[in-house]
Coordinates of C-alpha atoms in Angstrom, one line a residue:
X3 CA -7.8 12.8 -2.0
X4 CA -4.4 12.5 -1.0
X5 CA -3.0 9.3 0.7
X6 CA -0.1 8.7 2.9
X7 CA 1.3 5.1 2.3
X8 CA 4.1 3.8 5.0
X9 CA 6.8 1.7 3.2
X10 CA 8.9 -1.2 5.2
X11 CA 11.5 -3.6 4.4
X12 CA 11.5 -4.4 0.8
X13 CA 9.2 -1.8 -0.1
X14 CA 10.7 0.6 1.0
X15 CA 13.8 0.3 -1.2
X16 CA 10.6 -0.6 -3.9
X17 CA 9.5 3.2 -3.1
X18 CA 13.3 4.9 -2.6
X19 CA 11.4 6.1 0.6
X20 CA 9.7 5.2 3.5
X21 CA 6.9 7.2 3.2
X22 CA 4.9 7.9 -0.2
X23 CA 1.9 10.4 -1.0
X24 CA -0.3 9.5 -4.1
X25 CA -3.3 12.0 -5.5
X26 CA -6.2 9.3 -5.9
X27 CA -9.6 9.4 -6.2
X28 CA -12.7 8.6 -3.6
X29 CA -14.3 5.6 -2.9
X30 CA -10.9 3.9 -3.5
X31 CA -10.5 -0.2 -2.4
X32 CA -7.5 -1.9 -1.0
X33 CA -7.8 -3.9 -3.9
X34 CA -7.9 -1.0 -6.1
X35 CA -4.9 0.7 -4.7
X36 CA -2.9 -2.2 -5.0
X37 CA -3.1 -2.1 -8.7
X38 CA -1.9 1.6 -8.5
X39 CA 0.7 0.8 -7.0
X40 CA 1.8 -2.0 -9.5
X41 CA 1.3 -0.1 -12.0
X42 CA 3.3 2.8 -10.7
X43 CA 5.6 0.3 -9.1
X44 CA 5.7 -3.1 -11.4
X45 CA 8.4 -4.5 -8.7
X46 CA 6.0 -4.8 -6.2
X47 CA 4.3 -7.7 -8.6
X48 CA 7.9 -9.5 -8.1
X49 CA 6.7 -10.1 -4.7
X50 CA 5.8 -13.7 -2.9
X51 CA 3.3 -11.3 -1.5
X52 CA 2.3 -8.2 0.8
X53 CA -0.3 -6.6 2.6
X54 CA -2.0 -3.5 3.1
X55 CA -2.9 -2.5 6.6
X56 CA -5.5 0.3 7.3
X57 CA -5.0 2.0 11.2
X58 CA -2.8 -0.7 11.8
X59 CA -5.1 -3.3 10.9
X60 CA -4.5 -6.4 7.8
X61 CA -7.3 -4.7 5.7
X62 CA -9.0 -7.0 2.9
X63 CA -9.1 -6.1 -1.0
X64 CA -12.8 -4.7 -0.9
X65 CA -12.5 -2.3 2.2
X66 CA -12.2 1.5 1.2
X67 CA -9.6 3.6 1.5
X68 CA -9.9 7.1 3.3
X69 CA -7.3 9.8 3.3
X70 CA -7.9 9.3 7.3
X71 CA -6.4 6.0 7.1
X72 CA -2.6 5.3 8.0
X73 CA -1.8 3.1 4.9
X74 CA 1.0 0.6 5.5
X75 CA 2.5 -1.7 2.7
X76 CA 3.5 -4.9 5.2
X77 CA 6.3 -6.7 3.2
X78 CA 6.6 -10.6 3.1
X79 CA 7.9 -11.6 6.1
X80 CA 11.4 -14.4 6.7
X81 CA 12.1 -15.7 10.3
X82 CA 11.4 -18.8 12.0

């Protein structure tokens, strides 16, 4: 299945883009997915920390991933 992952911030420049597709099989996790993206983008381990958000929702390591799904990276956030 194809997924289309939403970059911001930090990730973004992480990607080169704000918007990535990746080919990936079903039955994918959040959890899951993170990995493939560390391993296709070891930066994104430099990180305090993100978040994945399914349909603009924080979505948790064990929740599957749909090619339905608007996939956001949600970089660490600064501000007070």
């Amino acid at each position: 299945m194809k997924l289309k992952i939403l970059a911001f911030g930090i990730t973004k420049d992480i990607f080169g883009t704000s918007e990535k597709q990746i080919e990936a099989e079903s039955g994918l996790n959040v959890g899951e997915l993170k990995n493939r993206l560390e391993e296709d983008f070891p930066e994104l381990k430099n990180l305090k920390s993100y978040f994945i958000a399914l349909d603009e929702e924080y979505a948790e390591d064990d929740q599957i991933v749909s090619s339905t799904h608007e996939i956001a990276i949600i970089p660490p956030v600064s501000g007070g």
